[in-house]
Amino acid sequence: LYATPQNLINAASQGIPVVLLAYYFGAAAAGCYAVAMRLLQAPVNLVLNALRQVLLQKATEAHNQGQPLMPIFRKITAGLAAVMAVPAAVGFIFAPWLFAQALGAKWAEAGQYARWLIPWLALSFCNVPAVLFGRILRQQRNLLIYDLLLLILRTGALVAGGMLLSPIQTVALFSLVGSAFNLGIVIWVGFRVAGRDRELAKIR
């Protein structure tokens, strides 16, 4: 009921930036964004695909056995933040230079795009436990609303940027919206997990 529209919304979120950047700024801007996203997402997805399965199994078992979830949630989220902190900082500082060295000088601009996408992707890396725990706590409806609002505001950021800002400023605004939502879902699910643990403690 919720997974199908969520998947459609996520697919739209992935495709809309390329379409709108091409519309407002041309194919070169869209190409730089696409290359930056592909190179940044590849290592992140490699780690997360393995992590999701292990974390989902562990968290589901703890939930079904009535064990506290907050220690797992806090430990995994903090661990992911620690793992991502140094690569994100290095990438933010050196992304244009790294792209120029790896792909050639003409792709340095893609590195500029990557620089401003890194904060969003870093927080996206850290919010995986929040999304999984939200599902375990049966917050699928609220997660669908979250994804829908994110799509709307991301699209609004791209349109506003296309009308008023430069391509890189537009990508930075787009990333800022995603970063805020990623941080927000971690905080919101954290409160949900803490509330669930308090209820269990009362029952015992």
Tab-separated table of C-alpha atoms in Angstrom:
chain	number	residue	atom	x	y	z
A	1	LEU	CA	0.000	0.000	0.000
A	2	TYR	CA	2.759	2.445	0.914
A	3	ALA	CA	5.885	0.963	-0.675
A	4	THR	CA	4.716	1.326	-4.286
A	5	PRO	CA	3.917	5.072	-4.163
A	6	GLN	CA	7.064	5.589	-2.093
A	7	ASN	CA	9.172	3.923	-4.768
A	8	LEU	CA	7.527	6.065	-7.459
A	9	ILE	CA	8.183	9.231	-5.453
A	10	ASN	CA	11.817	8.245	-4.894
A	11	ALA	CA	12.253	7.537	-8.602
A	12	ALA	CA	10.815	10.973	-9.396
A	13	SER	CA	13.159	12.571	-6.852
A	14	GLN	CA	16.121	10.971	-8.598
A	15	GLY	CA	15.068	12.065	-12.087
A	16	ILE	CA	13.641	15.548	-11.575
A	17	PRO	CA	16.977	17.313	-10.849
A	18	VAL	CA	18.433	16.248	-14.190
A	19	VAL	CA	15.289	17.299	-16.061
A	20	LEU	CA	14.977	20.703	-14.387
A	21	LEU	CA	18.694	21.502	-14.514
A	22	ALA	CA	18.658	20.729	-18.225
A	23	TYR	CA	15.547	22.882	-18.704
A	24	TYR	CA	16.891	25.936	-16.870
A	25	PHE	CA	20.653	25.718	-17.470
A	26	GLY	CA	21.220	23.348	-20.378
A	27	ALA	CA	22.635	19.879	-20.924
A	28	ALA	CA	26.094	20.729	-19.542
A	29	ALA	CA	24.720	21.540	-16.085
A	30	ALA	CA	22.538	18.430	-16.083
A	31	GLY	CA	25.510	16.322	-17.179
A	32	CYS	CA	27.754	17.668	-14.428
A	33	TYR	CA	25.069	16.913	-11.853
A	34	ALA	CA	24.508	13.398	-13.190
A	35	VAL	CA	28.228	12.557	-13.219
A	36	ALA	CA	28.723	13.952	-9.716
A	37	MET	CA	25.776	11.973	-8.359
A	38	ARG	CA	26.841	8.741	-10.021
A	39	LEU	CA	30.389	8.914	-8.688
A	40	LEU	CA	29.300	9.911	-5.185
A	41	GLN	CA	26.478	7.404	-4.866
A	42	ALA	CA	28.397	4.340	-6.072
A	43	PRO	CA	30.536	3.791	-2.931
A	44	VAL	CA	27.728	4.902	-0.613
A	45	ASN	CA	25.221	2.443	-2.093
A	46	LEU	CA	27.767	-0.373	-1.969
A	47	VAL	CA	28.048	0.002	1.801
A	48	LEU	CA	24.372	0.684	2.462
A	49	ASN	CA	22.997	-2.252	0.493
A	50	ALA	CA	24.860	-4.654	2.774
A	51	LEU	CA	24.108	-2.658	5.915
A	52	ARG	CA	20.344	-2.481	5.360
A	53	GLN	CA	19.890	-6.246	5.406
A	54	VAL	CA	21.984	-6.795	8.538
A	55	LEU	CA	20.497	-3.846	10.412
A	56	LEU	CA	16.907	-4.709	9.459
A	57	GLN	CA	17.299	-8.274	10.715
A	58	LYS	CA	18.958	-7.225	13.963
A	59	ALA	CA	16.496	-4.427	14.714
A	60	THR	CA	13.456	-6.552	13.835
A	61	GLU	CA	14.604	-9.332	16.165
A	62	ALA	CA	15.150	-6.849	18.993
A	63	HIS	CA	11.714	-5.310	18.399
A	64	ASN	CA	9.930	-8.672	18.301
A	65	GLN	CA	11.678	-9.785	21.493
A	66	GLY	CA	10.665	-6.601	23.305
A	67	GLN	CA	14.219	-5.356	23.717
A	68	PRO	CA	15.117	-1.632	23.809
A	69	LEU	CA	15.779	-0.223	20.346
A	70	MET	CA	17.398	3.079	21.265
A	71	PRO	CA	20.868	1.612	22.013
A	72	ILE	CA	20.939	0.003	18.551
A	73	PHE	CA	19.544	3.123	16.860
A	74	ARG	CA	22.013	5.431	18.597
A	75	LYS	CA	25.022	3.168	18.072
A	76	ILE	CA	24.442	2.577	14.345
A	77	THR	CA	23.528	6.194	13.558
A	78	ALA	CA	26.544	7.548	15.443
A	79	GLY	CA	28.774	4.919	13.848
A	80	LEU	CA	27.660	5.862	10.352
A	81	ALA	CA	28.227	9.546	11.132
A	82	ALA	CA	31.750	8.766	12.349
A	83	VAL	CA	32.518	6.684	9.257
A	84	MET	CA	31.239	9.404	6.924
A	85	ALA	CA	32.737	12.448	8.666
A	86	VAL	CA	36.285	12.343	7.272
A	87	PRO	CA	35.426	11.333	3.669
A	88	ALA	CA	32.710	14.003	3.579
A	89	ALA	CA	35.084	16.705	4.849
A	90	VAL	CA	37.804	15.689	2.391
A	91	GLY	CA	35.334	15.520	-0.475
A	92	PHE	CA	33.832	18.919	0.333
A	93	ILE	CA	37.264	20.556	0.337
A	94	PHE	CA	38.928	18.731	-2.540
A	95	ALA	CA	36.077	17.524	-4.799
A	96	PRO	CA	36.789	19.919	-7.711
A	97	TRP	CA	40.485	18.996	-7.696
A	98	LEU	CA	39.758	15.255	-7.364
A	99	PHE	CA	37.298	15.314	-10.260
A	100	ALA	CA	39.780	17.223	-12.430
A	101	GLN	CA	42.540	14.742	-11.628
A	102	ALA	CA	40.394	11.658	-12.184
A	103	LEU	CA	38.309	12.752	-15.187
A	104	GLY	CA	40.203	15.669	-16.706
A	105	ALA	CA	40.159	19.427	-16.208
A	106	LYS	CA	36.850	19.877	-18.039
A	107	TRP	CA	35.088	17.908	-15.257
A	108	ALA	CA	36.258	20.209	-12.461
A	109	GLU	CA	32.833	21.863	-12.579
A	110	ALA	CA	31.233	18.494	-11.821
A	111	GLY	CA	33.437	18.495	-8.742
A	112	GLN	CA	31.882	21.804	-7.741
A	113	TYR	CA	28.461	20.162	-7.977
A	114	ALA	CA	29.752	17.194	-5.980
A	115	ARG	CA	31.042	19.510	-3.259
A	116	TRP	CA	27.541	20.809	-2.557
A	117	LEU	CA	25.889	17.409	-2.900
A	118	ILE	CA	28.153	15.828	-0.289
A	119	PRO	CA	26.389	17.259	2.822
A	120	TRP	CA	23.060	15.868	1.629
A	121	LEU	CA	24.498	12.462	0.694
A	122	ALA	CA	26.455	12.254	3.960
A	123	LEU	CA	23.290	12.807	5.983
A	124	SER	CA	21.445	10.400	3.696
A	125	PHE	CA	24.079	7.816	4.598
A	126	CYS	CA	23.419	8.438	8.297
A	127	ASN	CA	19.615	8.324	8.099
A	128	VAL	CA	19.389	4.681	6.991
A	129	PRO	CA	18.722	3.453	10.551
A	130	ALA	CA	15.981	6.073	10.900
A	131	VAL	CA	14.183	4.880	7.765
A	132	LEU	CA	14.460	1.217	8.754
A	133	PHE	CA	13.379	1.818	12.353
A	134	GLY	CA	10.484	3.922	11.097
A	135	ARG	CA	9.260	0.932	9.120
A	136	ILE	CA	9.715	-1.416	12.069
A	137	LEU	CA	7.607	0.959	14.182
A	138	ARG	CA	4.935	0.930	11.451
A	139	GLN	CA	5.374	4.548	10.409
A	140	GLN	CA	4.980	3.745	6.708
A	141	ARG	CA	2.214	6.303	6.236
A	142	ASN	CA	4.291	9.071	7.814
A	143	LEU	CA	7.341	8.014	5.801
A	144	LEU	CA	5.258	8.303	2.628
A	145	ILE	CA	4.184	11.812	3.640
A	146	TYR	CA	7.836	12.629	4.376
A	147	ASP	CA	8.928	11.492	0.895
A	148	LEU	CA	6.090	13.427	-0.753
A	149	LEU	CA	6.955	16.651	1.089
A	150	LEU	CA	10.613	16.148	0.250
A	151	LEU	CA	9.792	15.770	-3.442
A	152	ILE	CA	7.649	18.910	-3.419
A	153	LEU	CA	10.251	21.042	-1.647
A	154	ARG	CA	13.130	19.683	-3.726
A	155	THR	CA	11.218	20.516	-6.889
A	156	GLY	CA	10.432	23.960	-5.511
A	157	ALA	CA	14.113	24.532	-4.733
A	158	LEU	CA	15.118	23.574	-8.276
A	159	VAL	CA	12.464	25.802	-9.850
A	160	ALA	CA	13.336	28.752	-7.607
A	161	GLY	CA	17.024	28.210	-8.287
A	162	GLY	CA	16.417	27.923	-12.006
A	163	MET	CA	14.651	31.269	-12.004
A	164	LEU	CA	16.900	33.185	-9.596
A	165	LEU	CA	20.249	31.465	-9.046
A	166	SER	CA	23.254	30.003	-10.827
A	167	PRO	CA	23.464	26.244	-11.511
A	168	ILE	CA	25.802	25.554	-8.585
A	169	GLN	CA	23.751	27.725	-6.235
A	170	THR	CA	20.672	25.795	-7.322
A	171	VAL	CA	22.341	22.472	-6.562
A	172	ALA	CA	23.457	23.840	-3.187
A	173	LEU	CA	19.868	24.868	-2.378
A	174	PHE	CA	18.593	21.478	-3.516
A	175	SER	CA	21.181	19.785	-1.275
A	176	LEU	CA	20.254	22.018	1.673
A	177	VAL	CA	16.622	20.900	1.456
A	178	GLY	CA	17.658	17.243	1.349
A	179	SER	CA	20.081	17.741	4.252
A	180	ALA	CA	17.401	19.339	6.417
A	181	PHE	CA	14.964	16.505	5.724
A	182	ASN	CA	17.586	13.822	6.396
A	183	LEU	CA	18.488	15.394	9.718
A	184	GLY	CA	14.823	15.867	10.541
A	185	ILE	CA	13.908	12.216	10.016
A	186	VAL	CA	16.765	11.072	12.272
A	187	ILE	CA	15.486	13.324	15.068
A	188	TRP	CA	11.823	12.381	14.538
A	189	VAL	CA	12.429	8.620	14.472
A	190	GLY	CA	14.764	8.972	17.454
A	191	PHE	CA	11.860	10.432	19.458
A	192	ARG	CA	9.606	7.607	18.244
A	193	VAL	CA	12.126	4.960	19.266
A	194	ALA	CA	12.625	6.596	22.671
A	195	GLY	CA	8.845	6.709	23.200
A	196	ARG	CA	8.502	3.053	22.287
A	197	ASP	CA	11.245	2.093	24.763
A	198	ARG	CA	9.583	4.138	27.542
A	199	GLU	CA	6.265	2.379	26.936
A	200	LEU	CA	7.961	-1.010	27.169
A	201	ALA	CA	9.675	-0.003	30.405
A	202	LYS	CA	6.300	0.956	31.923
A	203	ILE	CA	4.771	-2.389	30.980
A	204	ARG	CA	7.634	-4.222	32.667
